[in-house]
Amino acid sequence: MRIDIITVLPDMLAGFVNESILARAQKKGLAEICLHNLRDYTLDKWRRVDDYPYGGFAGMVMQCEPIDRCIAALKAERDYDEVIFTTPDGEQFDQSMANELSMKGNLIFLCGHYKGIDQRIRDHLITREISIGDFVLTGGELAAAAMADAIVRLLPGVISDEQSALSDSFQDNMLSAPIYTRPADYKGWRVPDILLSGNEAKIKDWEMEQSYERTKRLRPDLLKKK
Ligand code: ADE
């Protein structure tokens, strides 16, 4: 899979792309993450990519030209499954969307900034608008990074134990059961006896019960989605 991220802050994402699970996926040849500085695509001699909004509204707006030129340059090289704009007014990202996007071949993420982007880009070039939650970030970079992480870790082979991605919270709309490691008794804080019993069937039942109980208590909304 290939993910191209268009941003005015490539340095902010470079560390993340080269250190995290995304770095591991790239080293294994399972993903390619490419950062593009939007300012490299402006024809403005001051390298500006934003301008005042028509109508006298407050804030600055990202202009059509650099975004159009950057996306056109990428599309000239390969086909893309989605051109995604990260924005708080988009559809809500969740695990099922991560699953769906992890099955695509090539994705573009355009990180919004300032007041937003010229609506004509949204109308003509963006195929999907996605938010990571009901809050406003200063820019879309953290949203693109979060989504890229959630997507790439699902690619087969990225996480060593494939089961571990499948048993994540939210797969199947359930939170995970609690998890413990040695020692079995730490300062009198004991691991549940059932996990030390060696009875696989009972442990599986316990895990499902715990998962259901936590979901009901912490995220009852997820149970309604099932
Ligand atoms: N840009 C600013 N806030 C955002 C959010 N909540 N999700 C995605 N992109 C954003």
mmCIF file of C-alpha atoms and ligand atoms in Angstrom:
data_model
loop_
_atom_site.group_PDB
_atom_site.id
_atom_site.type_symbol
_atom_site.label_atom_id
_atom_site.label_comp_id
_atom_site.label_asym_id
_atom_site.label_seq_id
_atom_site.Cartn_x
_atom_site.Cartn_y
_atom_site.Cartn_z
ATOM 1 C CA MET A 1 0.000 0.000 0.000
ATOM 2 C CA ARG A 2 1.125 3.543 -0.675
ATOM 3 C CA ILE A 3 0.022 6.627 1.266
ATOM 4 C CA ASP A 4 0.866 10.120 0.025
ATOM 5 C CA ILE A 5 0.398 12.889 2.568
ATOM 6 C CA ILE A 6 0.142 16.484 1.353
ATOM 7 C CA THR A 7 0.966 18.979 4.082
ATOM 8 C CA VAL A 8 2.382 22.423 4.800
ATOM 9 C CA LEU A 9 4.243 20.877 7.756
ATOM 10 C CA PRO A 10 6.197 17.890 6.365
ATOM 11 C CA ASP A 11 8.782 18.088 9.175
ATOM 12 C CA MET A 12 6.061 17.547 11.736
ATOM 13 C CA LEU A 13 5.166 14.227 10.120
ATOM 14 C CA ALA A 14 8.674 13.096 9.097
ATOM 15 C CA GLY A 15 9.609 11.933 12.594
ATOM 16 C CA PHE A 16 6.389 10.008 12.958
ATOM 17 C CA VAL A 17 6.644 8.340 9.567
ATOM 18 C CA ASN A 18 10.239 7.306 10.200
ATOM 19 C CA GLU A 19 9.957 6.119 13.799
ATOM 20 C CA SER A 20 6.634 4.429 14.359
ATOM 21 C CA ILE A 21 4.807 1.381 13.089
ATOM 22 C CA LEU A 22 4.838 3.205 9.753
ATOM 23 C CA ALA A 23 8.645 2.983 9.707
ATOM 24 C CA ARG A 24 8.516 -0.725 10.453
ATOM 25 C CA ALA A 25 5.979 -1.350 7.693
ATOM 26 C CA GLN A 26 8.143 0.553 5.242
ATOM 27 C CA LYS A 27 11.312 -1.335 6.181
ATOM 28 C CA LYS A 28 9.459 -4.592 5.596
ATOM 29 C CA GLY A 29 8.355 -3.303 2.178
ATOM 30 C CA LEU A 30 4.680 -3.528 3.135
ATOM 31 C CA ALA A 31 3.873 0.165 2.903
ATOM 32 C CA GLU A 32 5.284 3.292 1.387
ATOM 33 C CA ILE A 33 4.504 6.637 3.031
ATOM 34 C CA CYS A 34 5.481 9.756 1.066
ATOM 35 C CA LEU A 35 5.305 13.313 2.359
ATOM 36 C CA HIS A 36 4.749 16.240 0.002
ATOM 37 C CA ASN A 37 5.319 19.847 0.965
ATOM 38 C CA LEU A 38 2.411 21.804 -0.476
ATOM 39 C CA ARG A 39 4.642 24.875 -0.794
ATOM 40 C CA ASP A 40 6.677 23.042 -3.453
ATOM 41 C CA TYR A 41 3.625 23.251 -5.707
ATOM 42 C CA THR A 42 2.775 26.937 -5.496
ATOM 43 C CA LEU A 43 3.775 29.325 -8.281
ATOM 44 C CA ASP A 44 3.780 32.199 -5.793
ATOM 45 C CA LYS A 45 7.227 33.707 -5.425
ATOM 46 C CA TRP A 46 6.762 33.928 -1.637
ATOM 47 C CA ARG A 47 5.679 30.271 -1.572
ATOM 48 C CA ARG A 48 2.308 31.210 -0.108
ATOM 49 C CA VAL A 49 -0.440 28.612 -0.294
ATOM 50 C CA ASP A 50 -3.270 30.556 1.384
ATOM 51 C CA ASP A 51 -5.244 33.738 0.800
ATOM 52 C CA TYR A 52 -8.100 35.773 2.319
ATOM 53 C CA PRO A 53 -11.610 34.358 1.962
ATOM 54 C CA TYR A 54 -14.133 35.964 -0.392
ATOM 55 C CA GLY A 55 -17.025 37.508 1.513
ATOM 56 C CA GLY A 56 -14.913 39.174 4.181
ATOM 57 C CA PHE A 57 -14.926 36.192 6.537
ATOM 58 C CA ALA A 58 -12.190 35.747 9.162
ATOM 59 C CA GLY A 59 -9.138 33.502 8.709
ATOM 60 C CA MET A 60 -7.160 32.304 5.705
ATOM 61 C CA VAL A 61 -8.105 29.726 3.094
ATOM 62 C CA MET A 62 -5.833 27.240 1.336
ATOM 63 C CA GLN A 63 -5.842 28.029 -2.370
ATOM 64 C CA CYS A 64 -6.843 25.756 -5.240
ATOM 65 C CA GLU A 65 -3.714 25.976 -7.359
ATOM 66 C CA PRO A 66 -1.003 24.357 -5.215
ATOM 67 C CA ILE A 67 -3.363 21.590 -4.096
ATOM 68 C CA ASP A 68 -4.538 20.928 -7.644
ATOM 69 C CA ARG A 69 -0.979 20.888 -8.986
ATOM 70 C CA CYS A 70 0.236 18.534 -6.254
ATOM 71 C CA ILE A 71 -2.650 16.075 -6.675
ATOM 72 C CA ALA A 72 -2.262 16.204 -10.473
ATOM 73 C CA ALA A 73 1.458 15.411 -10.179
ATOM 74 C CA LEU A 74 0.676 12.397 -7.988
ATOM 75 C CA LYS A 75 -2.150 11.180 -10.215
ATOM 76 C CA ALA A 76 0.148 11.398 -13.240
ATOM 77 C CA GLU A 77 2.294 8.696 -11.606
ATOM 78 C CA ARG A 78 -0.404 6.228 -10.484
ATOM 79 C CA ASP A 79 -4.107 5.762 -9.861
ATOM 80 C CA TYR A 80 -5.512 6.506 -6.418
ATOM 81 C CA ASP A 81 -8.387 4.761 -4.661
ATOM 82 C CA GLU A 82 -9.259 7.782 -2.530
ATOM 83 C CA VAL A 83 -8.217 11.412 -2.155
ATOM 84 C CA ILE A 84 -8.967 12.056 1.496
ATOM 85 C CA PHE A 85 -9.289 15.476 3.109
ATOM 86 C CA THR A 86 -8.804 15.556 6.885
ATOM 87 C CA THR A 87 -11.395 17.879 8.369
ATOM 88 C CA PRO A 88 -13.485 18.103 11.556
ATOM 89 C CA ASP A 89 -16.674 18.251 9.477
ATOM 90 C CA GLY A 90 -15.991 14.963 7.693
ATOM 91 C CA GLU A 91 -17.416 11.499 8.348
ATOM 92 C CA GLN A 92 -16.184 9.995 11.591
ATOM 93 C CA PHE A 93 -13.135 7.714 11.337
ATOM 94 C CA ASP A 94 -13.480 4.407 13.164
ATOM 95 C CA GLN A 95 -12.088 0.887 13.133
ATOM 96 C CA SER A 96 -14.349 -0.328 10.356
ATOM 97 C CA MET A 97 -13.160 2.547 8.152
ATOM 98 C CA ALA A 98 -9.558 1.655 9.036
ATOM 99 C CA ASN A 99 -10.270 -1.924 7.936
ATOM 100 C CA GLU A 100 -11.841 -0.742 4.710
ATOM 101 C CA LEU A 101 -9.030 1.676 3.848
ATOM 102 C CA SER A 102 -6.346 -0.921 4.676
ATOM 103 C CA MET A 103 -7.625 -2.928 1.721
ATOM 104 C CA LYS A 104 -6.956 -0.112 -0.766
ATOM 105 C CA GLY A 105 -3.814 0.239 -2.854
ATOM 106 C CA ASN A 106 -3.020 3.962 -3.023
ATOM 107 C CA LEU A 107 -4.361 6.765 -0.851
ATOM 108 C CA ILE A 108 -3.779 10.508 -0.752
ATOM 109 C CA PHE A 109 -4.297 12.432 2.497
ATOM 110 C CA LEU A 110 -4.609 16.185 2.168
ATOM 111 C CA CYS A 111 -4.069 17.890 5.535
ATOM 112 C CA GLY A 112 -6.246 20.951 6.014
ATOM 113 C CA HIS A 113 -4.991 24.125 7.701
ATOM 114 C CA TYR A 114 -5.986 27.694 8.423
ATOM 115 C CA LYS A 115 -9.733 28.213 8.052
ATOM 116 C CA GLY A 116 -10.048 25.401 5.538
ATOM 117 C CA ILE A 117 -9.510 24.802 1.846
ATOM 118 C CA ASP A 118 -11.205 26.385 -1.135
ATOM 119 C CA GLN A 119 -14.530 24.566 -1.547
ATOM 120 C CA ARG A 120 -13.809 23.903 -5.241
ATOM 121 C CA ILE A 121 -11.056 21.454 -4.263
ATOM 122 C CA ARG A 122 -13.555 19.611 -2.088
ATOM 123 C CA ASP A 123 -16.106 19.624 -4.895
ATOM 124 C CA HIS A 124 -13.809 18.455 -7.680
ATOM 125 C CA LEU A 125 -10.831 16.535 -6.305
ATOM 126 C CA ILE A 126 -11.628 15.147 -2.867
ATOM 127 C CA THR A 127 -13.350 11.765 -2.826
ATOM 128 C CA ARG A 128 -13.690 11.435 0.926
ATOM 129 C CA GLU A 129 -13.717 13.840 3.907
ATOM 130 C CA ILE A 130 -12.808 12.301 7.242
ATOM 131 C CA SER A 131 -12.682 13.555 10.837
ATOM 132 C CA ILE A 132 -10.951 11.783 13.724
ATOM 133 C CA GLY A 133 -13.369 13.195 16.303
ATOM 134 C CA ASP A 134 -15.564 16.064 17.394
ATOM 135 C CA PHE A 135 -12.787 18.486 18.239
ATOM 136 C CA VAL A 136 -10.788 20.955 16.180
ATOM 137 C CA LEU A 137 -7.053 20.447 15.671
ATOM 138 C CA THR A 138 -4.835 23.237 14.392
ATOM 139 C CA GLY A 139 -4.150 21.222 11.268
ATOM 140 C CA GLY A 140 -4.966 17.883 9.718
ATOM 141 C CA GLU A 141 -1.470 16.425 10.204
ATOM 142 C CA LEU A 142 -2.209 14.662 13.485
ATOM 143 C CA ALA A 143 -5.423 13.308 11.984
ATOM 144 C CA ALA A 144 -3.583 11.973 8.909
ATOM 145 C CA ALA A 145 -0.895 10.448 11.143
ATOM 146 C CA ALA A 146 -3.489 8.776 13.378
ATOM 147 C CA MET A 147 -5.371 7.352 10.407
ATOM 148 C CA ALA A 148 -2.216 6.180 8.620
ATOM 149 C CA ASP A 149 -1.131 4.392 11.803
ATOM 150 C CA ALA A 150 -4.520 2.713 12.287
ATOM 151 C CA ILE A 151 -4.609 1.625 8.629
ATOM 152 C CA VAL A 152 -1.020 0.437 8.181
ATOM 153 C CA ARG A 153 -0.937 -1.691 11.344
ATOM 154 C CA LEU A 154 -3.751 -3.753 9.835
ATOM 155 C CA LEU A 155 -1.708 -4.748 6.776
ATOM 156 C CA PRO A 156 -0.792 -8.429 6.976
ATOM 157 C CA GLY A 157 2.742 -8.861 8.302
ATOM 158 C CA VAL A 158 3.124 -5.384 9.833
ATOM 159 C CA ILE A 159 2.389 -6.535 13.368
ATOM 160 C CA SER A 160 4.317 -9.712 14.109
ATOM 161 C CA ASP A 161 1.459 -11.551 15.789
ATOM 162 C CA GLU A 162 -1.366 -11.172 13.270
ATOM 163 C CA GLN A 163 -3.859 -12.135 15.942
ATOM 164 C CA SER A 164 -3.025 -9.041 17.896
ATOM 165 C CA ALA A 165 -4.515 -6.684 15.302
ATOM 166 C CA LEU A 166 -7.606 -8.871 15.017
ATOM 167 C CA SER A 167 -8.179 -8.849 18.778
ATOM 168 C CA ASP A 168 -7.832 -5.065 19.090
ATOM 169 C CA SER A 169 -10.520 -3.106 20.854
ATOM 170 C CA PHE A 170 -13.244 -2.058 18.390
ATOM 171 C CA GLN A 171 -12.730 -4.998 16.023
ATOM 172 C CA ASP A 172 -16.216 -6.485 16.172
ATOM 173 C CA ASN A 173 -17.406 -3.350 18.027
ATOM 174 C CA MET A 174 -16.217 -4.635 21.404
ATOM 175 C CA LEU A 175 -13.589 -3.294 23.785
ATOM 176 C CA SER A 176 -10.777 -5.714 24.652
ATOM 177 C CA ALA A 177 -10.722 -7.702 27.879
ATOM 178 C CA PRO A 178 -8.118 -6.619 30.478
ATOM 179 C CA ILE A 179 -4.646 -8.081 29.972
ATOM 180 C CA TYR A 180 -1.945 -9.068 32.522
ATOM 181 C CA THR A 181 1.682 -10.234 32.578
ATOM 182 C CA ARG A 182 4.048 -11.646 35.208
ATOM 183 C CA PRO A 183 4.301 -11.602 38.176
ATOM 184 C CA ALA A 184 0.942 -13.158 39.116
ATOM 185 C CA ASP A 185 1.028 -11.253 42.402
ATOM 186 C CA TYR A 186 2.466 -7.751 42.515
ATOM 187 C CA LYS A 187 2.256 -6.075 45.925
ATOM 188 C CA GLY A 188 -0.867 -8.154 46.616
ATOM 189 C CA TRP A 189 -2.496 -7.047 43.302
ATOM 190 C CA ARG A 190 -3.443 -10.410 41.896
ATOM 191 C CA VAL A 191 -4.011 -11.583 38.367
ATOM 192 C CA PRO A 192 -7.505 -13.187 38.125
ATOM 193 C CA ASP A 193 -7.210 -16.886 39.087
ATOM 194 C CA ILE A 194 -8.967 -18.010 35.931
ATOM 195 C CA LEU A 195 -6.029 -16.817 33.799
ATOM 196 C CA LEU A 196 -3.659 -19.052 35.795
ATOM 197 C CA SER A 197 -5.953 -22.097 35.567
ATOM 198 C CA GLY A 198 -4.725 -23.338 32.190
ATOM 199 C CA ASN A 199 -8.344 -24.094 31.204
ATOM 200 C CA GLU A 200 -8.484 -22.625 27.689
ATOM 201 C CA ALA A 201 -12.246 -22.891 27.234
ATOM 202 C CA LYS A 202 -12.969 -21.164 30.551
ATOM 203 C CA ILE A 203 -10.383 -18.484 29.789
ATOM 204 C CA LYS A 204 -12.061 -17.797 26.419
ATOM 205 C CA ASP A 205 -15.464 -17.480 28.165
ATOM 206 C CA TRP A 206 -13.948 -15.151 30.767
ATOM 207 C CA GLU A 207 -12.392 -13.006 28.032
ATOM 208 C CA MET A 208 -15.735 -12.685 26.235
ATOM 209 C CA GLU A 209 -17.586 -11.847 29.443
ATOM 210 C CA GLN A 210 -15.019 -9.218 30.380
ATOM 211 C CA SER A 211 -15.091 -7.741 26.915
ATOM 212 C CA TYR A 212 -18.893 -7.517 26.977
ATOM 213 C CA GLU A 213 -18.972 -6.086 30.512
ATOM 214 C CA ARG A 214 -16.399 -3.383 29.701
ATOM 215 C CA THR A 215 -18.151 -2.451 26.486
ATOM 216 C CA LYS A 216 -21.519 -2.214 28.262
ATOM 217 C CA ARG A 217 -20.049 -0.077 31.042
ATOM 218 C CA LEU A 218 -17.727 2.190 29.032
ATOM 219 C CA ARG A 219 -19.102 2.271 25.474
ATOM 220 C CA PRO A 220 -22.746 1.087 25.403
ATOM 221 C CA ASP A 221 -23.116 2.857 22.044
ATOM 222 C CA LEU A 222 -20.892 0.200 20.438
ATOM 223 C CA LEU A 223 -23.278 -2.601 21.402
ATOM 224 C CA LYS A 224 -26.052 -0.874 19.461
ATOM 225 C CA LYS A 225 -23.891 -1.055 16.304
ATOM 226 C CA LYS A 226 -23.675 -4.844 16.489
HETATM 227 N N1 ADE B 1 -8.453 18.967 11.210
HETATM 228 C C1 ADE B 1 -8.753 19.719 12.281
HETATM 229 N N2 ADE B 1 -9.464 19.027 13.173
HETATM 230 C C2 ADE B 1 -9.633 17.775 12.657
HETATM 231 C C3 ADE B 1 -10.295 16.616 13.095
HETATM 232 N N3 ADE B 1 -10.955 16.577 14.255
HETATM 233 N N4 ADE B 1 -10.258 15.536 12.296
HETATM 234 C C4 ADE B 1 -9.629 15.584 11.114
HETATM 235 N N5 ADE B 1 -8.984 16.646 10.640
HETATM 236 C C5 ADE B 1 -8.992 17.743 11.400
#
